[in-house]
Coordinates of C-alpha atoms in Angstrom, one line a residue:
M1 CA 7.6 -8.7 -10.0
T2 CA 8.6 -9.6 -13.2
A3 CA 11.5 -7.3 -13.6
T4 CA 12.3 -8.1 -9.7
V5 CA 13.2 -11.4 -10.3
V6 CA 14.9 -11.6 -13.8
L7 CA 17.1 -8.6 -12.2
T8 CA 18.1 -11.4 -8.9
L9 CA 18.2 -13.9 -10.9
A10 CA 20.9 -12.0 -13.2
L11 CA 23.0 -11.1 -10.0
Q12 CA 22.6 -14.7 -8.6
L13 CA 24.0 -15.3 -12.1
E14 CA 26.8 -13.1 -12.4
W15 CA 25.6 -11.1 -15.1
T16 CA 25.6 -8.1 -13.1
T17 CA 26.5 -6.9 -9.8
P18 CA 25.0 -4.7 -7.3
F19 CA 27.2 -1.6 -7.9
Q20 CA 25.5 -1.4 -11.5
V21 CA 22.3 -1.0 -9.7
F22 CA 22.1 1.1 -7.0
Y23 CA 21.2 4.5 -6.7
S24 CA 23.2 7.7 -6.2
Y25 CA 22.3 11.4 -7.6
D26 CA 25.8 11.5 -8.4
Y27 CA 25.8 8.6 -10.8
A28 CA 22.4 8.4 -12.1
F29 CA 22.0 12.4 -13.2
T30 CA 25.6 13.5 -12.8
R31 CA 27.2 10.8 -15.2
G32 CA 24.1 9.6 -17.0
Q33 CA 23.4 6.4 -16.1
Y34 CA 19.7 7.0 -15.5
W35 CA 18.5 3.1 -15.1
R36 CA 19.3 3.2 -11.7
V37 CA 16.3 5.5 -11.0
F38 CA 14.8 1.9 -11.9
T39 CA 17.0 -0.3 -10.8
T40 CA 17.6 0.4 -7.2
F41 CA 13.6 0.1 -7.2
L42 CA 13.9 -3.6 -8.4
Y43 CA 16.8 -4.7 -6.3
M44 CA 15.9 -7.1 -3.4
G45 CA 19.4 -8.6 -2.3
K46 CA 20.2 -12.1 -3.6
F47 CA 17.7 -15.1 -3.3
S48 CA 16.8 -15.6 0.6
L49 CA 14.0 -15.2 3.5
E50 CA 14.1 -11.4 3.1
W51 CA 13.8 -11.3 -1.0
L52 CA 10.6 -14.0 -0.3
L53 CA 9.1 -12.2 2.5
N54 CA 9.0 -9.0 -0.1
M55 CA 7.8 -11.1 -2.5
Y56 CA 5.2 -12.1 -0.8
F57 CA 4.5 -8.4 0.6
I58 CA 4.5 -7.0 -2.9
I59 CA 1.7 -9.9 -4.3
Q60 CA -0.1 -9.7 -1.4
Y61 CA -0.9 -6.2 0.1
C62 CA -0.1 -4.3 -3.0
R63 CA -2.9 -7.0 -4.8
D64 CA -5.4 -5.8 -2.4
L65 CA -4.7 -2.3 -2.0
E66 CA -5.2 -2.5 -6.3
E67 CA -8.2 -4.8 -6.1
G68 CA -10.0 -2.8 -3.5
S69 CA -8.6 0.5 -2.0
F70 CA -7.9 1.5 -5.6
L71 CA -10.8 -0.6 -7.6
N72 CA -11.5 0.7 -11.0
R73 CA -8.6 3.5 -10.0
P74 CA -6.2 2.0 -12.1
A75 CA -4.6 5.2 -12.7
D76 CA -4.2 6.6 -9.2
F77 CA -2.9 3.7 -8.4
A78 CA -0.1 3.8 -10.2
W79 CA 0.5 7.6 -10.3
L80 CA 0.6 7.0 -6.4
L81 CA 3.7 4.8 -7.1
I82 CA 5.0 6.9 -8.8
L83 CA 5.3 9.9 -6.1
M84 CA 5.9 7.1 -3.4
C85 CA 9.1 6.1 -5.8
V86 CA 10.0 9.3 -6.5
T87 CA 9.5 10.5 -2.8
L88 CA 12.0 8.0 -1.9
L89 CA 15.0 9.3 -4.9
V90 CA 14.7 13.1 -2.9
V91 CA 15.4 11.4 0.5
A92 CA 17.2 8.9 0.3
P93 CA 20.5 10.5 -0.4
Y94 CA 20.2 12.5 2.5
L95 CA 19.7 8.9 4.8
G96 CA 22.6 7.3 3.0
F97 CA 20.0 4.5 1.0
I98 CA 21.0 3.0 -1.8
Y99 CA 18.7 0.7 -2.3
L100 CA 15.1 1.3 -2.5
G101 CA 13.4 -1.4 -3.2
S102 CA 11.9 -3.2 0.2
L103 CA 11.7 0.4 1.4
L104 CA 8.8 0.9 -1.0
V105 CA 7.6 -2.4 -0.7
S106 CA 7.0 -1.5 3.0
S107 CA 6.1 1.9 2.0
M108 CA 3.4 0.0 0.1
T109 CA 2.9 -2.4 3.8
Y110 CA 2.0 0.6 5.5
M111 CA -0.7 2.0 3.7
W112 CA -2.2 -1.2 3.7
S113 CA -2.0 -1.7 6.9
R114 CA -3.7 1.4 7.5
F115 CA -7.0 1.0 4.7
Y116 CA -7.3 -2.7 6.1
S117 CA -6.6 -1.7 10.4
Y118 CA -10.0 -4.4 10.7
L119 CA -8.1 -7.0 9.8
I120 CA -6.4 -9.2 12.5
I121 CA -4.2 -11.1 11.4
S122 CA -1.2 -14.1 12.7
F123 CA 1.8 -13.6 12.6
M124 CA 4.2 -16.6 11.7
G125 CA 1.1 -18.5 14.0
L126 CA 3.4 -16.8 16.9
F127 CA 0.7 -14.6 17.7
T128 CA -2.3 -12.7 16.6
V129 CA -2.3 -8.7 16.0
S130 CA -4.3 -6.0 14.1
A131 CA -3.5 -5.0 10.7
A132 CA -2.7 -1.7 12.1
Y133 CA 0.1 -2.0 13.8
F134 CA 1.5 -4.7 11.9
P135 CA 4.2 -2.6 10.0
W136 CA 5.3 -1.8 14.1
V137 CA 6.0 -5.8 14.4
M138 CA 8.1 -5.6 11.6
L139 CA 9.8 -3.4 12.6
A140 CA 10.8 -5.0 15.9
F141 CA 11.1 -8.0 14.3
S142 CA 14.2 -6.4 11.7
S143 CA 15.7 -4.9 14.4
V144 CA 16.2 -8.0 16.3
V145 CA 17.6 -9.8 13.5
E146 CA 19.4 -6.9 12.1
G147 CA 20.9 -6.0 15.7
R148 CA 20.3 -2.2 15.0
W149 CA 17.3 0.2 14.5
P150 CA 16.4 -0.2 11.3
M151 CA 15.8 3.7 10.0
G152 CA 15.4 2.5 6.5
E153 CA 12.2 1.1 7.4
L154 CA 10.9 3.2 9.9
A155 CA 11.6 6.3 7.2
A156 CA 9.6 4.1 4.9
I157 CA 6.5 4.2 7.2
G158 CA 6.5 8.1 7.9
V159 CA 6.1 8.3 3.6
G160 CA 3.5 5.6 3.3
H161 CA 1.9 7.5 6.5
V162 CA 2.2 10.7 4.4
F163 CA 0.9 9.2 1.2
W164 CA -1.7 7.0 3.1
F165 CA -3.2 10.6 4.7
L166 CA -2.8 12.5 1.6
S167 CA -5.1 9.8 0.1
E168 CA -7.7 9.0 2.4
E169 CA -7.7 10.3 5.0
W170 CA -7.6 14.3 3.7
P171 CA -9.8 14.4 1.5
R172 CA -12.2 12.7 4.1
R173 CA -11.8 16.3 6.3
V174 CA -14.4 18.9 5.8
E175 CA -12.1 21.4 5.5
S176 CA -10.1 19.6 1.9
G177 CA -13.8 20.7 0.2
G178 CA -13.3 17.2 -1.2
Y179 CA -10.1 18.0 -2.5
R180 CA -8.0 14.9 -3.3
P181 CA -4.0 15.8 -3.4
L182 CA -3.3 12.5 -4.7
R183 CA -5.5 12.2 -8.1
A184 CA -3.9 11.4 -11.2
P185 CA -3.0 13.6 -14.0
K186 CA -5.8 13.1 -17.2
V187 CA -3.3 11.5 -19.7
L188 CA -2.6 8.8 -16.8
C189 CA -6.2 8.5 -16.9
K190 CA -7.1 8.5 -20.8
L191 CA -4.0 6.0 -20.7
L192 CA -4.4 3.4 -18.1
H193 CA -8.3 3.6 -19.0
Q194 CA -10.0 5.3 -16.1
D195 CA -13.0 7.4 -16.2
L196 CA -12.5 11.1 -15.4
D197 CA -15.7 11.0 -13.3
E198 CA -14.3 8.1 -11.6
E199 CA -12.6 10.7 -8.4
A200 CA -15.3 13.1 -8.1
D201 CA -18.1 10.3 -8.1
N202 CA -16.0 9.0 -5.3
V203 CA -15.6 11.8 -3.0
D204 CA -19.5 13.3 -3.5
N205 CA -20.5 9.6 -2.3
A206 CA -18.0 9.7 0.6
G207 CA -20.8 12.9 1.5
V208 CA -17.4 15.4 1.7
G209 CA -17.8 17.0 -1.8
D210 CA -21.3 17.7 -1.4
G211 CA -21.2 18.9 1.7
Q212 CA -21.9 16.5 4.1
H213 CA -20.3 16.7 7.3
A214 CA -17.6 14.5 7.8
D215 CA -18.6 12.9 10.9
D216 CA -21.6 11.1 9.2
Y217 CA -19.4 10.5 6.8
D218 CA -16.6 8.5 9.5
A219 CA -19.8 6.7 10.9
G220 CA -20.9 5.2 7.6
T221 CA -17.2 4.6 6.8
E222 CA -16.7 2.5 10.9
Y223 CA -20.0 1.0 10.2
G224 CA -19.0 -0.9 6.7
A225 CA -16.0 -1.6 7.8
G226 CA -17.7 -3.7 11.3
R227 CA -19.8 -5.2 8.9
A228 CA -16.4 -6.0 6.4
D229 CA -14.5 -7.3 9.1
A230 CA -17.2 -10.1 10.1
S231 CA -17.6 -11.0 6.5
A232 CA -13.5 -11.4 5.9
S233 CA -14.0 -13.4 9.1
T234 CA -17.2 -15.6 7.8
D235 CA -15.2 -16.2 3.8
S236 CA -11.8 -16.7 5.4
G237 CA -12.2 -19.3 7.4
V238 CA -10.9 -17.9 10.6
G239 CA -10.6 -20.1 13.6
E240 CA -12.0 -19.4 16.9
D241 CA -9.7 -16.5 17.5
N242 CA -11.0 -14.2 15.1
S243 CA -7.5 -14.4 13.2
I244 CA -6.7 -14.9 9.6
P245 CA -3.9 -16.9 9.1
F246 CA -0.5 -15.0 8.1
T247 CA -0.6 -16.6 4.3
P248 CA -1.2 -15.3 0.9
S249 CA -4.5 -17.3 0.9
A250 CA -6.0 -16.3 4.0
T251 CA -5.1 -13.1 3.9
R252 CA -6.0 -12.2 0.4
A253 CA -9.6 -13.7 0.6
G254 CA -10.0 -11.5 3.6
S255 CA -9.2 -8.5 2.8
S256 CA -10.8 -8.7 -1.1
T257 CA -13.5 -9.8 0.5
A258 CA -14.0 -7.5 3.2
A259 CA -12.7 -4.6 0.4
R260 CA -16.0 -5.9 -2.1
Y261 CA -18.3 -6.2 0.5
S262 CA -17.2 -2.9 2.7
E263 CA -17.7 -0.9 -0.5
S264 CA -21.1 -2.7 -1.2
S265 CA -22.9 -2.2 2.2
E266 CA -21.5 1.5 2.3
A267 CA -23.3 1.8 -1.7
V268 CA -26.4 0.4 0.4
Q269 CA -26.1 2.4 3.3
R270 CA -26.5 5.4 1.6
R271 CA -29.6 4.5 0.0
V272 CA -31.7 2.3 2.8
P273 CA -32.1 3.4 6.2
R274 CA -29.7 1.4 8.4
T275 CA -32.4 -1.0 9.9
D276 CA -33.6 -2.5 6.3
L277 CA -29.9 -3.1 5.4
D278 CA -29.7 -5.0 8.8
A279 CA -32.9 -6.4 7.3
D280 CA -31.7 -7.0 3.6
L281 CA -28.1 -8.0 5.4
D282 CA -29.3 -10.8 7.4

């Protein structure tokens, strides 16, 4: 984020130009201008409303993923970002995209919407929508503002869905055998001080790695998500319509609290019968 602000400031002061930071396979690899592989993800345009929205999404949703869904798994989160960037670099020449920063943000926003699909958010105070449909609302909003179908946003949603499926949905299925294809390399785990057994513990606790049927895990997750939704609604100060205002503080409070509460609820549920759990929570 700091690098994005610095680059935007340099563009605003005309210390550099957008031509020097866009991505092109020919410029980056044939002509040896390798910095374009990195600067294309830092470019969000000049200071504008769109720039502010992208900064908000980076602060809000990426933080929720890092501190919630990928808690104690910094290497997995970093590896996910690397793979998403590489994927966007591969598809960009075929789709005609030269600036990939906003596309990466859209992909991360989609992943957030799937991890926190049980939340209800208020879109600019106009209406409420489930977090699961938030990326599609933004897609429709962009098409209205730009006056054309935003193919970049649509491609970003597709990339985000693929990585969400590989990261969250596939390991839950019985046929996966508990295998996580997006597990970070051991070198990266050691570099970011992630426990090498963290992933194995997560799979075993989910009930997939030790042979438990995936439906049992889904039921537990659904139960925990329901509890988390109630907790998020209470802690984030929602209104009578059970919606979370579309603001940085409210959404962060709701989603972070929901993530922590969901994890603790599922951990207790695996050890205590549901009746005892309800009694403890009440």
